[in-house]
Short mmCIF file of C-alpha atoms in Angstrom, two decimals:
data_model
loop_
_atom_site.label_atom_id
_atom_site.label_comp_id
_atom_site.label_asym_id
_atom_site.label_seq_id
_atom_site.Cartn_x
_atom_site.Cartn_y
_atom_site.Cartn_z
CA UNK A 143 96.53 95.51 82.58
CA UNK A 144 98.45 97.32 85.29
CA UNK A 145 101.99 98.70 84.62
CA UNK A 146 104.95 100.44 86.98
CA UNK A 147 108.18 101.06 86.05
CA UNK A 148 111.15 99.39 88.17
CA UNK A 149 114.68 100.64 88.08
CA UNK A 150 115.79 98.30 85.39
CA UNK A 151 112.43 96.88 83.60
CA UNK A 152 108.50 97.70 83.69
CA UNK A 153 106.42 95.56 85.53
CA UNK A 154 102.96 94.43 83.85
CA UNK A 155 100.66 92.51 85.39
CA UNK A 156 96.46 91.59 85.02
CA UNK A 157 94.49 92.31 88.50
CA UNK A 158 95.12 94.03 91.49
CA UNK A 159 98.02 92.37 93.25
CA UNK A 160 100.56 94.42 94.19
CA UNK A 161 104.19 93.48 96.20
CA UNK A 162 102.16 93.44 99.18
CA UNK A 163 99.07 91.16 98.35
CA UNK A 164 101.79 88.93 96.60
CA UNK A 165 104.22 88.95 99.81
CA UNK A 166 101.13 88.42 102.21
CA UNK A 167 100.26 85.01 99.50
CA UNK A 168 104.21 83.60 99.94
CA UNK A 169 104.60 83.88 103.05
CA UNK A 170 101.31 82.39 104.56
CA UNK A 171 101.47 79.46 102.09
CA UNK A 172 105.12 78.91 102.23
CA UNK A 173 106.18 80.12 105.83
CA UNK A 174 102.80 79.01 107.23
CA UNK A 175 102.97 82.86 108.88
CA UNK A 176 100.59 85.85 108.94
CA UNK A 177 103.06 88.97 107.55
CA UNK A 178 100.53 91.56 108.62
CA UNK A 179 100.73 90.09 112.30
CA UNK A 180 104.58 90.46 112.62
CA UNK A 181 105.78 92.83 109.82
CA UNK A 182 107.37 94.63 112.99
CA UNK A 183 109.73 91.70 112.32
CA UNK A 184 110.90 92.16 108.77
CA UNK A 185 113.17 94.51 106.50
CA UNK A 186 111.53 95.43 103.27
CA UNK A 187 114.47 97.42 100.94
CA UNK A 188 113.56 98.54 97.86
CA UNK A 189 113.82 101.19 94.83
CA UNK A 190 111.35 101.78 92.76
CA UNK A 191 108.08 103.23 92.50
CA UNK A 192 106.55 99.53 92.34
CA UNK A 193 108.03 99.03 96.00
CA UNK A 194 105.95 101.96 97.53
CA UNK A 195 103.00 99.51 99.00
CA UNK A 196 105.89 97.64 100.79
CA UNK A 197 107.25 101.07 102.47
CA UNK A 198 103.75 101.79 103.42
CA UNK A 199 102.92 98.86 105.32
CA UNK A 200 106.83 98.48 106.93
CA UNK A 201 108.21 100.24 109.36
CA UNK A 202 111.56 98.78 109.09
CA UNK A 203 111.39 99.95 104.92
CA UNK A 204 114.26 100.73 103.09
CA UNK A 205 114.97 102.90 99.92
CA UNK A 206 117.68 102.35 97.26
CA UNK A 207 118.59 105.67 96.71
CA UNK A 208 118.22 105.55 93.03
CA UNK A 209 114.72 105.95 94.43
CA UNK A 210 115.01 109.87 94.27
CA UNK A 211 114.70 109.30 90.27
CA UNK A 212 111.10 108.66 91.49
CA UNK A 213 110.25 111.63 94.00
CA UNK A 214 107.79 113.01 92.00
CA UNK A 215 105.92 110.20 91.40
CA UNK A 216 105.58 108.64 95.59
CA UNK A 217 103.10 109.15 97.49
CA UNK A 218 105.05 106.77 100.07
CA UNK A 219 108.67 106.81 101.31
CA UNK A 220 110.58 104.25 102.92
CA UNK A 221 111.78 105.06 106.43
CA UNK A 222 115.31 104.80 105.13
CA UNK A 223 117.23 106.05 102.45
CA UNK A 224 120.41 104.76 101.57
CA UNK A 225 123.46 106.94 100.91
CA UNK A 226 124.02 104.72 97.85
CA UNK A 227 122.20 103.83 94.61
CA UNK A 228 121.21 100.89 92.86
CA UNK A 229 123.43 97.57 93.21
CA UNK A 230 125.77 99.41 95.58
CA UNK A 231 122.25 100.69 98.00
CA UNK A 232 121.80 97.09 98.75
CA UNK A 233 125.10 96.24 99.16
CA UNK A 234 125.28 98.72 102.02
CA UNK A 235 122.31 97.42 103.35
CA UNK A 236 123.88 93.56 103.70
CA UNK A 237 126.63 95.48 104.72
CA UNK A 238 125.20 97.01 107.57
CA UNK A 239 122.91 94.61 108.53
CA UNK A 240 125.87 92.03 109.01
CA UNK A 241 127.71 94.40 110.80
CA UNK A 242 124.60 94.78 113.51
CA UNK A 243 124.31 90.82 113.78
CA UNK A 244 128.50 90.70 114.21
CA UNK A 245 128.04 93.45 116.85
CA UNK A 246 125.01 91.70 118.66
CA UNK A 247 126.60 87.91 118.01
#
């Protein structure tokens, strides 16, 4: 069995999926769309140490910033870091990201 810890709960799981192999799965069988081919394209925000295969393969990766509880155990950081943890991280990301789409209509 595999294990990581989340911010709120531990994640346990038998294989080797990860995030990433289970994000790649969704979105070619539900969007019909290859995510490796146009993750150029998408936001991944996160904030745990079970996010860190998403902020590798993202460039447009965001950490909570509860994610500093994890420093010493990531290898990977996002390319963001909010100012903010936990519920009120994400928050500012909607925040901000609705602000951009008001600004560019």
């Amino acid at each position: 069995m595999q294990a990581t810890v989340s911010s709120i709960h531990v994640n346990g799981w038998f294989g080797t999926h990860t995030k990433l192999t289970g994000a790649r799965w969704i979105v070619g069988r539900v969007l019909g769309r290859d995510l490796d081919a146009e993750r150029d394209r998408w936001l991944y925000v996160g904030d745990s140490t079970n996010d860190e295969p998403m902020f590798a393969a993202f460039p447009l990766s965001v950490g909570v910033a509860n994610l500093f509880d994890f420093a010493d155990r990531l290898q990977r950081w996002p390319a963001y870091v909010t100012a903010l943890d936990r519920g009120r991280g994400f928050v500012e990301i909607a925040e901000s990201l609705l602000a951009a789409r008001a600004v560019t209509g």
